[in-house]
Amino acid sequence: MALDSILPGAIVRRSSHDVEFDRVLGGGIVPGSITLIGGQPGIGKSTLLLQVALSWQGKVLYVSGEESAEQIKMRADRVNQQKSQTYILAETHLEAVIKEVGVVEPDLIIVDSIQTVYTNTLESAPGTVSQVRDCTSILQRLAKEQNIPVIVIGHITKEGSLAGPKILEHVVDTVLQFEGDRHHSFRILRTLKNRFGSTDEIGIYEMMQHGMIPVENPFKIFLQEKSNLSGSAVAATLEGQRPMLIEVQALVGNAVYGTPQRSTTGFDLRRMHMLLAVLEKRCGLFFGQMDVFLNIAGGLRVTDPATDLAVVAALVSSLEDLTMPPQTCLAGEVGLSGEIRSVQRLEQRIAEAGRLGFEQIFIPAAQATALDVKPGSMRLVQVGHIQELYDQLF
Ligand code: TYD
Ligand code: MG
């Protein structure tokens, strides 16, 4: 078939009636697609998908090999009182599931989890690599042939590996990862692969008594408990497409137990080592005999290089015991010579900071001239080198 003769087919999507879930999928669920959602046990996958089932406008077949129908009913009562057309099937035998699909005729199928189902065509036990892979392929064919979207839940271990989700990534259309810290209530749903949309999206939820609540204003969670003591700085980061202001906390103190300790939570340890080395070499600030702890508040994990500047500010603030000026945030990547490098989508970060009531933001000097923003009441402080940062901040 000649490429030019093919008509562009629009992707039709159906809303899940969950703004965050729709967002990570690229605007809704695509009929006939298969989505894998991975996450550690206990993170809230079953809760989220049951909510999606309950708010779906149409028939849903929720297949559970993990829990009994009664357990699922109890969870449904906890998260939602509305009437729905959700059918629960506590079954692990895939051929029986397919039979039930013929009876119920759902327009959404959820399988919880892929590790518990098995197909007759293989001798091996559920959860083995071959079972997981074959079952997913069978479900993928079912989705395509009957044009029913299928969402499959998969457990991953803390290391992110398992005979499961990893090997399935190429079989499915979309891979979502549900992450968070079990000791904190918020959860992030991240798109790792998407045939029908961008992989830069994230969804944010808070796990409450009555289920998973979409968080439209992440500021509430990540900054509400911010301290005004030394060692605290706010980074204007970008998580996926979303600007987000987060608190970076550092604690620098004399190493009392011989070898200084270095540890980070939510930030790359090697990156912190690099930033410490830059601070020593370029600013003459010595951390050699110091314990250094760095923490991203709220249990968030950040990888955005623009966080560097706030990390540096927090480290220096703690080392010198100087507090940051109020309503101040920072965005900038730090290079090995101590230079502050440009970051992506600076305008968006500035806009978000302004919206949240920040009064000044430190930005890379190199980027300031090309900036196309009306800063409003925001003061833009241009910094080209971390030495300047130090002079301007304290
Ligand atoms: P669950 O959805 O079972 O996790 P997964 O399927 O990923 O293993 O949720 C596990 C935790 O969530 C459990 O510790 C209880 C808690 N939870 C709430 O806090 N609020 C709720 O409304 C529900 C249903 C669960
Ligand atoms: Mg579960």
Short mmCIF file of C-alpha atoms and ligand atoms in Angstrom, two decimals:
data_model
loop_
_atom_site.label_atom_id
_atom_site.label_comp_id
_atom_site.label_asym_id
_atom_site.label_seq_id
_atom_site.Cartn_x
_atom_site.Cartn_y
_atom_site.Cartn_z
CA MET A 1 0.00 0.00 0.00
CA ALA A 2 1.35 3.38 -0.91
CA LEU A 3 2.00 5.50 2.13
CA ASP A 4 0.40 8.50 0.45
CA SER A 5 -2.84 6.61 -0.08
CA ILE A 6 -3.34 5.93 3.59
CA LEU A 7 -5.77 8.27 5.30
CA PRO A 8 -4.67 9.67 8.58
CA GLY A 9 -6.59 7.85 11.28
CA ALA A 10 -7.49 9.89 14.28
CA ILE A 11 -6.96 8.20 17.61
CA VAL A 12 -10.25 7.96 19.42
CA ARG A 13 -9.87 7.99 23.16
CA ARG A 14 -12.25 7.36 25.98
CA SER A 15 -11.99 9.27 29.19
CA SER A 16 -11.38 7.34 32.37
CA HIS A 17 -12.97 10.22 34.30
CA ASP A 18 -9.77 10.55 36.27
CA VAL A 19 -7.84 13.63 35.11
CA GLU A 20 -4.47 12.34 36.18
CA PHE A 21 -4.97 8.92 34.62
CA ASP A 22 -6.17 10.44 31.34
CA ARG A 23 -3.20 12.79 31.36
CA VAL A 24 -0.56 10.06 31.60
CA LEU A 25 -2.25 8.09 28.85
CA GLY A 26 -2.09 11.10 26.56
CA GLY A 27 -5.73 12.11 26.90
CA GLY A 28 -7.67 8.93 27.63
CA ILE A 29 -7.82 5.21 26.99
CA VAL A 30 -7.38 4.05 23.39
CA PRO A 31 -9.76 1.20 22.42
CA GLY A 32 -7.92 -1.98 21.49
CA SER A 33 -4.79 -0.90 23.33
CA ILE A 34 -3.02 -2.77 26.08
CA THR A 35 -1.51 -0.89 29.00
CA LEU A 36 0.81 -2.25 31.64
CA ILE A 37 0.93 -0.58 34.99
CA GLY A 38 3.81 -1.59 37.19
CA GLY A 39 4.65 -0.81 40.76
CA GLN A 40 5.80 -2.23 44.04
CA PRO A 41 3.37 -4.25 46.11
CA GLY A 42 1.25 -2.07 48.37
CA ILE A 43 1.76 1.13 46.40
CA GLY A 44 -1.92 1.29 45.42
CA LYS A 45 -2.25 -0.27 41.97
CA SER A 46 -5.37 -2.26 42.80
CA THR A 47 -6.98 0.75 44.45
CA LEU A 48 -6.30 3.03 41.49
CA LEU A 49 -7.49 0.55 38.88
CA LEU A 50 -10.59 -0.34 40.84
CA GLN A 51 -11.40 3.38 40.95
CA VAL A 52 -10.88 3.58 37.21
CA ALA A 53 -13.26 0.62 36.82
CA LEU A 54 -15.89 2.18 39.07
CA SER A 55 -15.92 5.50 37.26
CA TRP A 56 -15.78 4.00 33.75
CA GLN A 57 -18.84 4.76 31.65
CA GLY A 58 -19.55 1.25 30.46
CA LYS A 59 -19.02 -2.38 31.38
CA VAL A 60 -15.78 -3.39 33.04
CA LEU A 61 -14.49 -6.85 33.70
CA TYR A 62 -12.10 -6.70 36.64
CA VAL A 63 -10.16 -9.95 36.81
CA SER A 64 -8.42 -10.57 40.09
CA GLY A 65 -6.08 -13.39 40.84
CA GLU A 66 -4.88 -11.64 43.94
CA GLU A 67 -7.98 -11.11 45.99
CA SER A 68 -11.42 -12.61 46.49
CA ALA A 69 -14.54 -10.93 45.15
CA GLU A 70 -15.50 -10.04 48.75
CA GLN A 71 -12.22 -8.29 49.37
CA ILE A 72 -12.65 -6.28 46.22
CA LYS A 73 -16.19 -5.40 47.22
CA MET A 74 -14.89 -4.09 50.53
CA ARG A 75 -12.36 -1.92 48.75
CA ALA A 76 -15.00 -0.66 46.34
CA ASP A 77 -17.18 0.37 49.27
CA ARG A 78 -14.24 2.21 50.71
CA VAL A 79 -13.43 4.24 47.64
CA ASN A 80 -16.73 4.81 45.93
CA GLN A 81 -20.42 4.62 46.67
CA GLN A 82 -21.66 5.13 43.17
CA LYS A 83 -23.34 2.52 41.06
CA SER A 84 -21.18 1.04 38.39
CA GLN A 85 -21.19 -1.69 35.80
CA THR A 86 -18.16 -3.46 37.12
CA TYR A 87 -18.00 -7.23 37.02
CA ILE A 88 -15.55 -8.97 39.30
CA LEU A 89 -14.02 -12.26 38.28
CA ALA A 90 -11.71 -13.93 40.77
CA GLU A 91 -9.91 -16.19 38.33
CA THR A 92 -6.36 -17.00 37.32
CA HIS A 93 -6.99 -19.30 34.38
CA LEU A 94 -6.69 -17.14 31.27
CA GLU A 95 -8.86 -19.33 29.06
CA ALA A 96 -11.67 -19.00 31.63
CA VAL A 97 -11.17 -15.24 31.62
CA ILE A 98 -11.54 -15.13 27.87
CA LYS A 99 -14.73 -17.15 28.10
CA GLU A 100 -16.09 -14.64 30.62
CA VAL A 101 -15.22 -11.79 28.27
CA GLY A 102 -17.59 -13.43 25.76
CA VAL A 103 -20.36 -13.52 28.36
CA VAL A 104 -19.95 -10.08 29.94
CA GLU A 105 -18.93 -8.26 26.75
CA PRO A 106 -17.05 -5.55 28.64
CA ASP A 107 -15.62 -2.45 27.06
CA LEU A 108 -12.71 -2.38 29.49
CA ILE A 109 -10.77 -5.29 30.93
CA ILE A 110 -8.48 -5.01 33.95
CA VAL A 111 -6.21 -7.88 34.94
CA ASP A 112 -4.82 -7.80 38.49
CA SER A 113 -2.10 -9.05 38.24
CA ILE A 114 -0.29 -10.51 35.26
CA GLN A 115 1.86 -12.58 37.60
CA THR A 116 -1.15 -14.53 38.85
CA VAL A 117 -2.71 -15.58 35.55
CA TYR A 118 -1.69 -18.64 33.55
CA THR A 119 -2.51 -20.18 30.21
CA ASN A 120 -3.15 -23.85 29.44
CA THR A 121 -0.78 -23.79 26.55
CA LEU A 122 2.21 -23.79 28.88
CA GLU A 123 3.21 -26.22 31.57
CA SER A 124 5.07 -23.72 33.68
CA ALA A 125 3.71 -22.07 36.81
CA PRO A 126 2.04 -18.65 36.92
CA GLY A 127 4.50 -15.83 37.35
CA THR A 128 7.27 -17.44 35.34
CA VAL A 129 8.78 -15.50 32.48
CA SER A 130 7.13 -17.62 29.80
CA GLN A 131 3.69 -17.51 31.44
CA VAL A 132 3.79 -13.78 31.97
CA ARG A 133 4.91 -13.17 28.40
CA ASP A 134 2.45 -15.55 26.76
CA CYS A 135 -0.49 -14.36 28.83
CA THR A 136 0.27 -10.78 27.88
CA SER A 137 0.48 -11.71 24.20
CA ILE A 138 -2.88 -13.47 24.43
CA LEU A 139 -4.42 -10.42 26.11
CA GLN A 140 -2.85 -8.15 23.54
CA ARG A 141 -4.46 -10.17 20.73
CA LEU A 142 -7.79 -10.12 22.56
CA ALA A 143 -7.57 -6.33 22.86
CA LYS A 144 -6.78 -5.88 19.16
CA GLU A 145 -9.31 -8.38 17.83
CA GLN A 146 -12.23 -7.22 19.91
CA ASN A 147 -11.18 -3.59 20.14
CA ILE A 148 -11.43 -3.65 23.94
CA PRO A 149 -8.83 -1.78 25.97
CA VAL A 150 -6.98 -3.98 28.43
CA ILE A 151 -5.08 -2.76 31.48
CA VAL A 152 -2.70 -5.19 33.09
CA ILE A 153 -1.19 -4.75 36.55
CA GLY A 154 2.34 -6.03 37.16
CA HIS A 155 4.35 -6.13 40.34
CA ILE A 156 7.89 -4.97 40.32
CA THR A 157 10.45 -5.37 43.05
CA LYS A 158 12.24 -2.52 44.74
CA GLU A 159 15.05 -2.80 42.24
CA GLY A 160 12.51 -2.39 39.46
CA SER A 161 13.20 -5.78 38.02
CA LEU A 162 11.19 -8.95 37.86
CA ALA A 163 10.29 -11.72 35.52
CA GLY A 164 7.44 -9.62 34.34
CA PRO A 165 7.07 -5.97 33.53
CA LYS A 166 10.54 -5.53 32.05
CA ILE A 167 10.19 -8.26 29.45
CA LEU A 168 6.68 -7.09 28.62
CA GLU A 169 7.50 -3.56 27.70
CA HIS A 170 7.73 -4.27 24.00
CA VAL A 171 4.55 -6.37 23.91
CA VAL A 172 2.27 -3.67 25.29
CA ASP A 173 1.36 -0.26 23.87
CA THR A 174 1.77 1.75 27.01
CA VAL A 175 3.80 1.26 30.17
CA LEU A 176 2.96 3.21 33.28
CA GLN A 177 4.86 3.10 36.51
CA PHE A 178 3.26 3.81 39.82
CA GLU A 179 5.73 5.03 42.36
CA GLY A 180 5.95 6.64 45.72
CA ASP A 181 7.23 6.12 49.14
CA ARG A 182 5.17 3.89 51.34
CA HIS A 183 5.76 6.21 54.26
CA HIS A 184 4.31 9.16 52.41
CA SER A 185 0.83 9.47 51.07
CA PHE A 186 1.49 10.84 47.61
CA ARG A 187 1.97 8.67 44.52
CA ILE A 188 3.29 9.45 41.08
CA LEU A 189 2.09 7.74 37.95
CA ARG A 190 4.72 8.02 35.25
CA THR A 191 4.56 7.17 31.56
CA LEU A 192 7.56 5.08 30.53
CA LYS A 193 6.35 4.13 27.08
CA ASN A 194 3.37 5.31 25.08
CA ARG A 195 2.51 4.45 21.50
CA PHE A 196 -0.30 6.97 21.63
CA GLY A 197 1.21 9.90 23.41
CA SER A 198 4.12 11.54 25.11
CA THR A 199 6.27 9.84 27.72
CA ASP A 200 6.80 13.05 29.61
CA GLU A 201 3.62 13.02 31.57
CA ILE A 202 3.08 12.36 35.21
CA GLY A 203 -0.02 12.02 37.31
CA ILE A 204 -0.02 12.84 40.99
CA TYR A 205 -2.28 11.28 43.58
CA GLU A 206 -2.62 11.22 47.27
CA MET A 207 -3.56 7.98 48.98
CA MET A 208 -6.29 8.85 51.44
CA GLN A 209 -8.65 6.93 53.67
CA HIS A 210 -11.12 6.75 50.82
CA GLY A 211 -8.85 5.92 47.97
CA MET A 212 -6.53 7.64 45.58
CA ILE A 213 -7.27 11.33 45.17
CA PRO A 214 -5.90 13.19 42.11
CA VAL A 215 -3.71 16.12 43.14
CA GLU A 216 -4.08 19.05 40.84
CA ASN A 217 -1.92 21.34 42.90
CA PRO A 218 1.24 19.44 43.88
CA PHE A 219 2.49 22.48 45.76
CA LYS A 220 0.18 21.51 48.56
CA ILE A 221 2.02 18.30 49.19
CA PHE A 222 5.60 19.16 48.54
CA LEU A 223 5.93 22.54 50.14
CA GLN A 224 3.33 22.80 52.85
CA GLU A 225 5.69 21.77 55.62
CA LYS A 226 8.67 23.74 54.40
CA SER A 227 10.97 24.94 57.14
CA ASN A 228 12.57 28.35 57.32
CA LEU A 229 15.77 27.12 58.88
CA SER A 230 19.20 26.91 57.32
CA GLY A 231 19.74 24.03 54.92
CA SER A 232 16.42 24.41 53.16
CA ALA A 233 16.06 25.64 49.58
CA VAL A 234 13.29 25.41 47.00
CA ALA A 235 13.95 24.09 43.50
CA ALA A 236 11.74 24.98 40.55
CA THR A 237 11.85 21.58 38.89
CA LEU A 238 10.05 19.99 36.02
CA GLU A 239 8.64 16.54 36.48
CA GLY A 240 7.71 15.35 33.04
CA GLN A 241 5.80 18.29 31.61
CA ARG A 242 4.77 19.64 34.94
CA PRO A 243 6.58 22.39 36.76
CA MET A 244 6.83 21.56 40.41
CA LEU A 245 8.34 23.41 43.35
CA ILE A 246 10.02 21.14 45.79
CA GLU A 247 12.01 21.59 48.96
CA VAL A 248 15.62 20.42 49.14
CA GLN A 249 16.98 19.91 52.64
CA ALA A 250 20.63 19.58 53.55
CA LEU A 251 22.28 18.86 56.84
CA VAL A 252 26.00 19.48 57.04
CA GLY A 253 27.78 18.84 60.31
CA ASN A 254 31.12 17.85 61.78
CA ALA A 255 31.80 14.19 61.26
CA VAL A 256 31.91 12.76 64.74
CA TYR A 257 32.44 9.14 63.81
CA GLY A 258 35.66 9.35 61.86
CA THR A 259 34.89 8.89 58.19
CA PRO A 260 32.40 11.54 57.07
CA GLN A 261 29.07 10.18 55.97
CA ARG A 262 27.31 11.16 52.79
CA SER A 263 23.81 10.16 52.00
CA THR A 264 20.91 11.33 49.89
CA THR A 265 17.22 10.56 49.73
CA GLY A 266 15.48 11.34 46.48
CA PHE A 267 18.59 12.72 44.78
CA ASP A 268 21.48 10.98 43.06
CA LEU A 269 24.34 10.47 45.52
CA ARG A 270 27.03 10.70 42.85
CA ARG A 271 25.58 13.97 41.65
CA MET A 272 25.79 15.36 45.18
CA HIS A 273 29.42 14.24 45.42
CA MET A 274 30.09 16.10 42.20
CA LEU A 275 28.39 19.26 43.48
CA LEU A 276 30.38 19.09 46.72
CA ALA A 277 33.60 18.78 44.73
CA VAL A 278 32.63 21.81 42.64
CA LEU A 279 31.84 23.84 45.77
CA GLU A 280 35.25 22.97 47.24
CA LYS A 281 37.23 23.66 44.12
CA ARG A 282 35.39 26.74 42.83
CA CYS A 283 34.18 28.41 46.01
CA GLY A 284 36.71 27.23 48.55
CA LEU A 285 34.02 25.78 50.78
CA PHE A 286 35.27 22.68 52.53
CA PHE A 287 33.08 19.72 53.24
CA GLY A 288 35.96 17.28 53.72
CA GLN A 289 35.47 16.63 57.43
CA MET A 290 31.73 17.05 57.30
CA ASP A 291 28.83 14.65 57.31
CA VAL A 292 26.49 15.63 54.51
CA PHE A 293 22.88 14.52 54.28
CA LEU A 294 20.55 15.60 51.54
CA ASN A 295 16.85 14.99 51.36
CA ILE A 296 14.12 15.85 48.89
CA ALA A 297 11.11 16.60 51.07
CA GLY A 298 7.95 14.59 50.67
CA GLY A 299 9.71 11.41 49.56
CA LEU A 300 9.94 12.61 45.98
CA ARG A 301 12.71 11.40 43.67
CA VAL A 302 14.06 14.08 41.34
CA THR A 303 16.27 13.66 38.30
CA ASP A 304 15.86 17.10 36.76
CA PRO A 305 19.37 18.66 36.45
CA ALA A 306 17.84 22.07 37.19
CA THR A 307 17.61 20.93 40.82
CA ASP A 308 21.41 21.40 41.13
CA LEU A 309 21.19 25.05 42.03
CA ALA A 310 18.83 24.46 44.94
CA VAL A 311 20.98 21.55 46.11
CA VAL A 312 24.03 23.79 46.12
CA ALA A 313 22.11 26.53 47.92
CA ALA A 314 20.85 24.09 50.55
CA LEU A 315 24.35 22.68 51.11
CA VAL A 316 25.93 26.09 51.52
CA SER A 317 23.06 27.32 53.66
CA SER A 318 23.56 24.43 56.05
CA LEU A 319 27.35 24.61 56.04
CA GLU A 320 27.37 28.30 56.88
CA ASP A 321 24.22 28.17 58.96
CA LEU A 322 22.63 30.95 56.95
CA THR A 323 18.98 30.91 56.02
CA MET A 324 17.74 31.58 52.52
CA PRO A 325 15.82 34.75 51.79
CA PRO A 326 12.06 34.15 52.04
CA GLN A 327 9.88 33.30 48.99
CA THR A 328 12.92 32.40 46.94
CA CYS A 329 13.41 29.49 44.58
CA LEU A 330 16.09 28.39 42.16
CA ALA A 331 16.50 26.68 38.81
CA GLY A 332 19.82 25.91 37.13
CA GLU A 333 22.20 23.13 36.28
CA VAL A 334 25.70 23.31 37.74
CA GLY A 335 28.68 22.40 35.56
CA LEU A 336 32.10 21.22 36.63
CA SER A 337 33.65 24.69 36.49
CA GLY A 338 30.91 25.98 38.73
CA GLU A 339 29.11 27.61 35.82
CA ILE A 340 25.32 27.72 35.92
CA ARG A 341 23.95 26.12 32.80
CA SER A 342 20.65 26.62 31.00
CA VAL A 343 17.65 24.52 31.83
CA GLN A 344 14.63 23.39 29.86
CA ARG A 345 11.42 25.39 29.83
CA LEU A 346 12.54 28.13 32.15
CA GLU A 347 9.46 30.23 31.38
CA GLN A 348 7.19 27.53 32.70
CA ARG A 349 9.14 27.22 35.92
CA ILE A 350 9.05 30.97 36.47
CA ALA A 351 5.34 31.08 35.79
CA GLU A 352 4.65 28.31 38.27
CA ALA A 353 6.81 29.93 40.95
CA GLY A 354 4.96 33.20 40.42
CA ARG A 355 1.62 31.48 40.62
CA LEU A 356 2.57 29.98 43.96
CA GLY A 357 3.56 33.28 45.47
CA PHE A 358 7.34 33.18 45.17
CA GLU A 359 8.93 36.59 44.94
CA GLN A 360 12.30 35.82 43.43
CA ILE A 361 13.88 33.08 41.39
CA PHE A 362 17.55 32.47 40.66
CA ILE A 363 18.07 31.58 37.01
CA PRO A 364 21.03 30.89 34.70
CA ALA A 365 22.44 34.20 33.44
CA ALA A 366 23.01 32.69 30.00
CA GLN A 367 19.32 32.14 29.60
CA ALA A 368 18.01 35.44 30.87
CA THR A 369 18.39 37.38 27.63
CA ALA A 370 16.44 34.92 25.55
CA LEU A 371 13.67 34.83 28.07
CA ASP A 372 10.22 35.57 26.81
CA VAL A 373 8.32 36.22 29.99
CA LYS A 374 6.67 39.08 31.72
CA PRO A 375 7.98 38.39 35.16
CA GLY A 376 5.16 40.30 36.84
CA SER A 377 6.11 40.85 40.41
CA MET A 378 8.77 38.13 40.29
CA ARG A 379 12.33 39.22 40.63
CA LEU A 380 14.62 37.30 38.30
CA VAL A 381 18.12 36.98 39.71
CA GLN A 382 20.65 36.02 37.07
CA VAL A 383 23.58 33.93 38.14
CA GLY A 384 26.39 32.76 35.90
CA HIS A 385 28.56 31.01 38.45
CA ILE A 386 28.03 29.42 41.85
CA GLN A 387 30.34 32.02 43.39
CA GLU A 388 27.82 34.67 42.34
CA LEU A 389 25.04 32.58 43.77
CA TYR A 390 26.77 32.60 47.11
CA ASP A 391 27.30 36.38 47.01
CA GLN A 392 23.72 37.10 45.99
CA LEU A 393 22.05 34.73 48.39
CA PHE A 394 23.78 35.34 51.67
P1 TYD B 1 -3.34 -1.67 47.06
O1 TYD B 1 -4.18 -0.98 46.05
O2 TYD B 1 -3.83 -2.98 47.56
O3 TYD B 1 -1.83 -1.83 46.52
P2 TYD B 1 -1.23 -2.78 45.38
O4 TYD B 1 -2.35 -3.30 44.56
O5 TYD B 1 -0.29 -1.90 44.60
O6 TYD B 1 -0.48 -3.86 46.08
O7 TYD B 1 -3.19 -0.63 48.27
C1 TYD B 1 -2.36 -0.91 49.34
C2 TYD B 1 -2.41 0.08 50.47
O8 TYD B 1 -3.26 1.20 50.30
C3 TYD B 1 -2.86 -0.59 51.73
O9 TYD B 1 -1.77 -0.52 52.62
C4 TYD B 1 -4.03 0.18 52.22
C5 TYD B 1 -3.95 1.47 51.51
N1 TYD B 1 -5.26 2.07 51.22
C6 TYD B 1 -5.54 3.35 51.66
O10 TYD B 1 -4.73 4.00 52.31
N2 TYD B 1 -6.74 3.93 51.34
C7 TYD B 1 -7.67 3.26 50.60
O11 TYD B 1 -8.75 3.81 50.33
C8 TYD B 1 -7.37 1.93 50.16
C9 TYD B 1 -8.38 1.15 49.36
C10 TYD B 1 -6.16 1.38 50.49
MG MG B 2 -3.01 -5.29 44.40
#
